[in-house]
Tab-separated table of C-alpha atoms in Angstrom:
chain	number	residue	atom	x	y	z
A	228	MET	CA	-22.340	-29.707	-15.057
A	229	ASN	CA	-26.083	-29.633	-14.378
A	230	GLY	CA	-28.550	-31.941	-16.109
A	231	ILE	CA	-32.062	-30.670	-16.836
A	232	LEU	CA	-34.320	-33.685	-17.516
A	233	LEU	CA	-37.657	-32.835	-19.150
A	234	VAL	CA	-40.485	-35.362	-18.729
A	235	SER	CA	-43.908	-35.140	-20.367
A	236	HIS	CA	-46.301	-37.514	-22.112
A	237	SER	CA	-45.432	-35.695	-25.317
A	238	LYS	CA	-42.049	-35.881	-27.026
A	239	LYS	CA	-43.008	-32.807	-29.074
A	240	ILE	CA	-43.417	-30.814	-25.861
A	241	THR	CA	-40.036	-31.763	-24.424
A	242	ASP	CA	-38.267	-31.412	-27.809
A	243	GLY	CA	-39.735	-27.910	-28.207
A	244	LEU	CA	-38.914	-26.977	-24.633
A	245	LYS	CA	-35.303	-28.143	-25.018
A	246	GLU	CA	-34.988	-25.922	-28.125
A	247	MET	CA	-36.481	-22.941	-26.291
A	248	ILE	CA	-34.148	-23.323	-23.312
A	249	GLU	CA	-31.082	-23.831	-25.492
A	250	GLU	CA	-31.921	-20.748	-27.536
A	251	MET	CA	-32.030	-18.756	-24.285
A	252	ILE	CA	-28.901	-20.049	-22.548
A	253	GLY	CA	-26.828	-20.675	-25.688
A	254	ILE	CA	-23.980	-23.162	-25.817
A	255	ASN	CA	-23.396	-23.622	-22.160
A	256	SER	CA	-20.664	-25.398	-20.269
A	257	LYS	CA	-22.801	-25.708	-17.134
A	258	VAL	CA	-26.140	-27.008	-18.384
A	259	ASN	CA	-27.206	-29.975	-20.524
A	260	VAL	CA	-30.904	-30.307	-21.363
A	261	TYR	CA	-32.505	-33.679	-22.182
A	262	SER	CA	-35.864	-34.257	-23.877
A	263	LEU	CA	-37.403	-37.374	-22.309
A	264	GLY	CA	-41.040	-36.994	-23.370
A	265	GLY	CA	-43.087	-39.852	-24.809
A	266	MET	CA	-42.678	-43.599	-24.735
A	267	GLU	CA	-39.643	-45.404	-26.139
A	268	ASP	CA	-41.469	-45.737	-29.476
A	269	GLY	CA	-42.471	-42.054	-29.552
A	270	ARG	CA	-46.153	-42.522	-28.658
A	271	LEU	CA	-47.823	-40.390	-25.974
A	272	GLY	CA	-46.822	-41.635	-22.532
A	273	THR	CA	-43.862	-41.657	-20.176
A	274	SER	CA	-41.086	-44.137	-19.573
A	275	ALA	CA	-39.398	-44.639	-16.215
A	276	ILE	CA	-36.711	-46.679	-18.001
A	277	LYS	CA	-35.810	-43.760	-20.284
A	278	ILE	CA	-35.557	-41.413	-17.282
A	279	LEU	CA	-33.492	-43.923	-15.278
A	280	ASP	CA	-31.133	-44.417	-18.223
A	281	ARG	CA	-30.557	-40.657	-18.476
A	282	ILE	CA	-30.014	-40.326	-14.706
A	283	GLN	CA	-27.302	-42.987	-14.926
A	284	LYS	CA	-25.642	-41.206	-17.854
A	285	CYS	CA	-25.605	-37.983	-15.783
A	286	LYS	CA	-24.085	-39.657	-12.744
A	287	ASP	CA	-20.910	-37.581	-12.826
A	288	PHE	CA	-22.846	-34.283	-12.976
A	289	GLU	CA	-23.078	-32.029	-9.911
A	290	ASN	CA	-26.872	-31.817	-10.100
A	291	ILE	CA	-29.683	-33.602	-11.906
A	292	PHE	CA	-32.902	-31.560	-12.015
A	293	ILE	CA	-36.047	-33.396	-13.166
A	294	PHE	CA	-39.171	-31.542	-14.337
A	295	CYS	CA	-42.524	-33.178	-15.131
A	296	ASP	CA	-45.899	-31.995	-16.310
A	297	ILE	CA	-48.827	-34.051	-15.077
A	298	GLY	CA	-50.025	-37.337	-13.636
A	299	SER	CA	-47.982	-40.340	-14.581
A	300	ALA	CA	-45.054	-38.213	-15.782
A	301	ILE	CA	-44.410	-37.478	-12.100
A	302	LEU	CA	-45.002	-41.139	-11.195
A	303	SER	CA	-42.493	-42.323	-13.832
A	304	ALA	CA	-39.881	-39.877	-12.539
A	305	GLU	CA	-40.438	-41.084	-8.977
A	306	VAL	CA	-40.042	-44.709	-10.071
A	307	ALA	CA	-36.835	-43.851	-11.950
A	308	ILE	CA	-35.434	-42.063	-8.896
A	309	ASP	CA	-36.332	-45.035	-6.665
A	310	MET	CA	-34.442	-47.329	-9.049
A	311	SER	CA	-31.342	-45.085	-9.189
A	312	GLU	CA	-28.069	-45.836	-7.459
A	313	ARG	CA	-28.310	-44.775	-3.813
A	314	GLY	CA	-25.195	-42.641	-4.190
A	315	LEU	CA	-26.948	-40.417	-6.744
A	316	LEU	CA	-29.931	-39.470	-4.611
A	317	ASP	CA	-28.282	-36.388	-3.107
A	318	LYS	CA	-27.722	-34.853	-6.518
A	319	ILE	CA	-31.185	-35.615	-7.961
A	320	GLU	CA	-33.952	-33.050	-7.466
A	321	LEU	CA	-37.507	-33.722	-8.677
A	322	VAL	CA	-38.525	-30.080	-8.847
A	323	ASP	CA	-42.049	-29.180	-7.729
A	324	ALA	CA	-42.714	-26.562	-10.406
A	325	PRO	CA	-44.592	-26.333	-13.724
A	326	LEU	CA	-42.678	-28.108	-16.505
A	327	ILE	CA	-42.070	-25.225	-18.937
A	328	GLU	CA	-41.909	-22.277	-16.570
A	329	GLY	CA	-39.912	-24.184	-13.944
A	330	SER	CA	-37.310	-25.807	-16.168
A	331	PHE	CA	-36.739	-22.577	-18.083
A	332	SER	CA	-36.104	-20.624	-14.913
A	333	VAL	CA	-33.841	-23.270	-13.345
A	334	ALA	CA	-31.824	-23.714	-16.556
A	335	VAL	CA	-31.141	-19.968	-16.660
A	336	GLN	CA	-30.125	-19.954	-12.985
A	337	ALA	CA	-27.949	-23.067	-13.407
A	338	SER	CA	-26.123	-21.435	-16.317
A	339	VAL	CA	-24.796	-18.713	-14.008
A	340	MET	CA	-24.840	-20.152	-10.469
A	341	ASP	CA	-23.156	-23.055	-8.757
A	342	SER	CA	-24.863	-24.439	-5.685
A	343	LYS	CA	-28.104	-26.396	-5.905
A	344	ASP	CA	-29.684	-24.222	-3.197
A	345	GLU	CA	-28.860	-21.042	-5.098
A	346	ILE	CA	-30.146	-22.478	-8.373
A	347	LEU	CA	-33.445	-23.520	-6.798
A	348	LYS	CA	-33.944	-20.544	-4.493
A	349	ASP	CA	-36.260	-18.521	-6.739
A	350	ILE	CA	-38.255	-21.400	-8.143
A	351	LEU	CA	-39.088	-22.956	-4.807
A	352	ALA	CA	-40.014	-19.572	-3.308
A	353	TYR	CA	-42.433	-19.125	-6.211
B	165	MET	CA	-68.336	-24.225	-27.382
B	166	ASN	CA	-65.153	-23.295	-25.496
B	167	GLY	CA	-61.919	-22.353	-27.247
B	168	ILE	CA	-58.614	-23.260	-25.607
B	169	LEU	CA	-55.857	-21.139	-27.199
B	170	LEU	CA	-52.306	-22.359	-26.502
B	171	VAL	CA	-49.499	-19.796	-26.820
B	172	SER	CA	-45.775	-20.542	-26.519
B	173	HIS	CA	-42.602	-19.570	-28.329
B	174	SER	CA	-42.496	-23.143	-29.590
B	175	LYS	CA	-44.947	-24.620	-32.105
B	176	LYS	CA	-43.751	-28.089	-31.085
B	177	ILE	CA	-44.841	-27.414	-27.517
B	178	THR	CA	-48.350	-26.255	-28.425
B	179	ASP	CA	-48.777	-28.988	-31.084
B	180	GLY	CA	-47.787	-31.642	-28.524
B	181	LEU	CA	-49.992	-30.115	-25.846
B	182	LYS	CA	-53.004	-30.029	-28.188
B	183	GLU	CA	-52.465	-33.748	-28.912
B	184	MET	CA	-52.192	-34.550	-25.203
B	185	ILE	CA	-55.378	-32.652	-24.341
B	186	GLU	CA	-57.316	-34.150	-27.246
B	187	GLU	CA	-56.247	-37.646	-26.274
B	188	MET	CA	-57.608	-36.996	-22.781
B	189	ILE	CA	-60.939	-35.350	-23.608
B	190	GLY	CA	-61.617	-37.241	-26.862
B	191	ILE	CA	-63.829	-35.896	-29.627
B	192	ASN	CA	-65.640	-33.237	-27.711
B	193	SER	CA	-68.561	-31.060	-28.624
B	194	LYS	CA	-67.737	-28.487	-25.966
B	195	VAL	CA	-64.019	-27.857	-26.418
B	196	ASN	CA	-61.823	-26.905	-29.376
B	197	VAL	CA	-58.067	-26.663	-28.793
B	198	TYR	CA	-55.810	-24.443	-30.948
B	199	SER	CA	-52.008	-24.642	-31.207
B	200	LEU	CA	-50.721	-21.075	-31.640
B	201	GLY	CA	-47.039	-21.538	-30.750
B	202	GLY	CA	-44.235	-20.070	-32.814
B	203	MET	CA	-44.094	-17.274	-35.370
B	204	GLU	CA	-46.098	-17.299	-38.604
B	205	ASP	CA	-43.144	-18.975	-40.341
B	206	GLY	CA	-42.734	-21.615	-37.608
B	207	ARG	CA	-39.611	-20.129	-35.982
B	208	LEU	CA	-39.370	-19.729	-32.201
B	209	GLY	CA	-41.376	-16.700	-31.099
B	210	THR	CA	-44.958	-15.581	-30.644
B	211	SER	CA	-47.371	-13.744	-32.889
B	212	ALA	CA	-50.088	-11.418	-31.619
B	213	ILE	CA	-51.609	-11.465	-35.115
B	214	LYS	CA	-52.003	-15.246	-35.048
B	215	ILE	CA	-53.678	-15.067	-31.635
B	216	LEU	CA	-55.957	-12.197	-32.706
B	217	ASP	CA	-56.964	-14.096	-35.837
B	218	ARG	CA	-57.955	-17.128	-33.773
B	219	ILE	CA	-59.870	-14.998	-31.255
B	220	GLN	CA	-61.909	-13.550	-34.136
B	221	LYS	CA	-62.606	-17.032	-35.516
B	222	CYS	CA	-63.871	-18.087	-32.058
B	223	LYS	CA	-66.129	-15.059	-31.694
B	224	ASP	CA	-69.326	-17.127	-31.558
B	225	PHE	CA	-67.983	-19.399	-28.790
B	226	GLU	CA	-69.213	-19.041	-25.213
B	227	ASN	CA	-65.687	-18.763	-23.800
B	228	ILE	CA	-62.174	-18.212	-25.131
B	229	PHE	CA	-59.477	-19.341	-22.696
B	230	ILE	CA	-55.901	-18.274	-23.492
B	231	PHE	CA	-52.870	-19.958	-21.918
B	232	CYS	CA	-49.256	-18.778	-22.271
B	233	ASP	CA	-45.902	-19.945	-21.039
B	234	ILE	CA	-43.351	-17.190	-20.486
B	235	GLY	CA	-42.311	-13.638	-21.235
B	236	SER	CA	-43.403	-12.306	-24.580
B	237	ALA	CA	-45.967	-15.108	-25.043
B	238	ILE	CA	-48.005	-13.334	-22.370
B	239	LEU	CA	-47.275	-9.950	-23.953
B	240	SER	CA	-48.440	-11.146	-27.388
B	241	ALA	CA	-51.661	-12.504	-25.898
B	242	GLU	CA	-52.285	-9.198	-24.121
B	243	VAL	CA	-51.721	-7.259	-27.362
B	244	ALA	CA	-54.101	-9.599	-29.217
B	245	ILE	CA	-56.770	-9.128	-26.548
B	246	ASP	CA	-56.333	-5.338	-26.678
B	247	MET	CA	-56.870	-5.455	-30.447
B	248	SER	CA	-59.981	-7.663	-30.222
B	249	GLU	CA	-63.527	-6.444	-30.766
B	250	ARG	CA	-64.788	-4.820	-27.569
B	251	GLY	CA	-67.822	-7.116	-27.570
B	252	LEU	CA	-65.597	-10.175	-27.164
B	253	LEU	CA	-63.766	-9.056	-24.038
B	254	ASP	CA	-66.285	-10.608	-21.635
B	255	LYS	CA	-65.769	-14.054	-23.091
B	256	ILE	CA	-61.953	-13.927	-23.284
B	257	GLU	CA	-59.962	-15.107	-20.269
B	258	LEU	CA	-56.159	-14.885	-20.201
B	259	VAL	CA	-55.675	-17.556	-17.561
B	260	ASP	CA	-52.975	-16.990	-14.936
B	261	ALA	CA	-51.779	-20.586	-14.757
B	262	PRO	CA	-48.868	-22.661	-16.118
B	263	LEU	CA	-49.355	-23.428	-19.823
B	264	ILE	CA	-49.429	-27.242	-19.782
B	265	GLU	CA	-50.865	-27.920	-16.344
B	266	GLY	CA	-53.393	-25.067	-16.584
B	267	SER	CA	-54.727	-25.695	-20.076
B	268	PHE	CA	-55.008	-29.431	-19.453
B	269	SER	CA	-57.055	-28.906	-16.312
B	270	VAL	CA	-59.310	-26.232	-17.830
B	271	ALA	CA	-59.922	-28.296	-20.987
B	272	VAL	CA	-61.048	-31.245	-18.870
B	273	GLN	CA	-63.342	-29.008	-16.794
B	274	ALA	CA	-64.732	-27.279	-19.893
B	275	SER	CA	-65.574	-30.649	-21.428
B	276	VAL	CA	-68.039	-31.375	-18.607
B	277	MET	CA	-69.083	-27.980	-17.170
B	278	ASP	CA	-70.863	-24.956	-18.546
B	279	SER	CA	-70.204	-21.655	-16.802
B	280	LYS	CA	-66.866	-19.889	-17.039
B	281	ASP	CA	-66.722	-19.502	-13.249
B	282	GLU	CA	-67.236	-23.232	-12.729
B	283	ILE	CA	-64.647	-24.108	-15.364
B	284	LEU	CA	-62.036	-21.829	-13.795
B	285	LYS	CA	-62.855	-22.469	-10.147
B	286	ASP	CA	-60.199	-25.095	-9.460
B	287	ILE	CA	-57.436	-23.579	-11.538
B	288	LEU	CA	-57.672	-20.121	-10.035
B	289	ALA	CA	-57.855	-21.515	-6.492
B	290	TYR	CA	-54.621	-23.392	-7.251
């Protein structure tokens, strides 16, 4: 299983993006998408704690791909990764790609491919 | 006045993005942001008619910047531009940049700069 973690200041953005991705890949045994936008209380902002909590819940997955939009979304993801169990670091990838375009592409790849390198090949070349 | 037109398959995405941009630039006399995600009835999809309608309503603006995420969002924007009044084509820019990251950056630039070239300088270099 691959986890696709979507991080933005806006919960609406990551909720909408999760819907868009799930409409494209359908019910999928290889990919779970998580909307982690906004603060705990739903206001605009990002929460390292929310990201860390989701990383821990995905700890038995093969890969955990994290996508962020701008500024402190990236910072919060980096903090969450720093606070993660050391043993998880090999499976976590903070992907250097635009949030919508990148996560969409990687989710499609992850629904049909297995290795992390294969899944990321196109997106990192772009 | 500059128009920032946000196009995605998801209305949630463009609604959330409009909120994020407006929180950053505040009440602004130089920039109006429009959420054009989703079909007319709110379902996932894009509508060239909705984009065309907004272009026409922005016809007295100095610049009309259009941002899209993926696939047929770009196609719908291109169709809308093709159907626009010929006299508007010089002020319309379909920006080749990621939807969230691109529109955010251009909206901030447009809130403090005047010429289209200046506004787009950083985003197109990136």
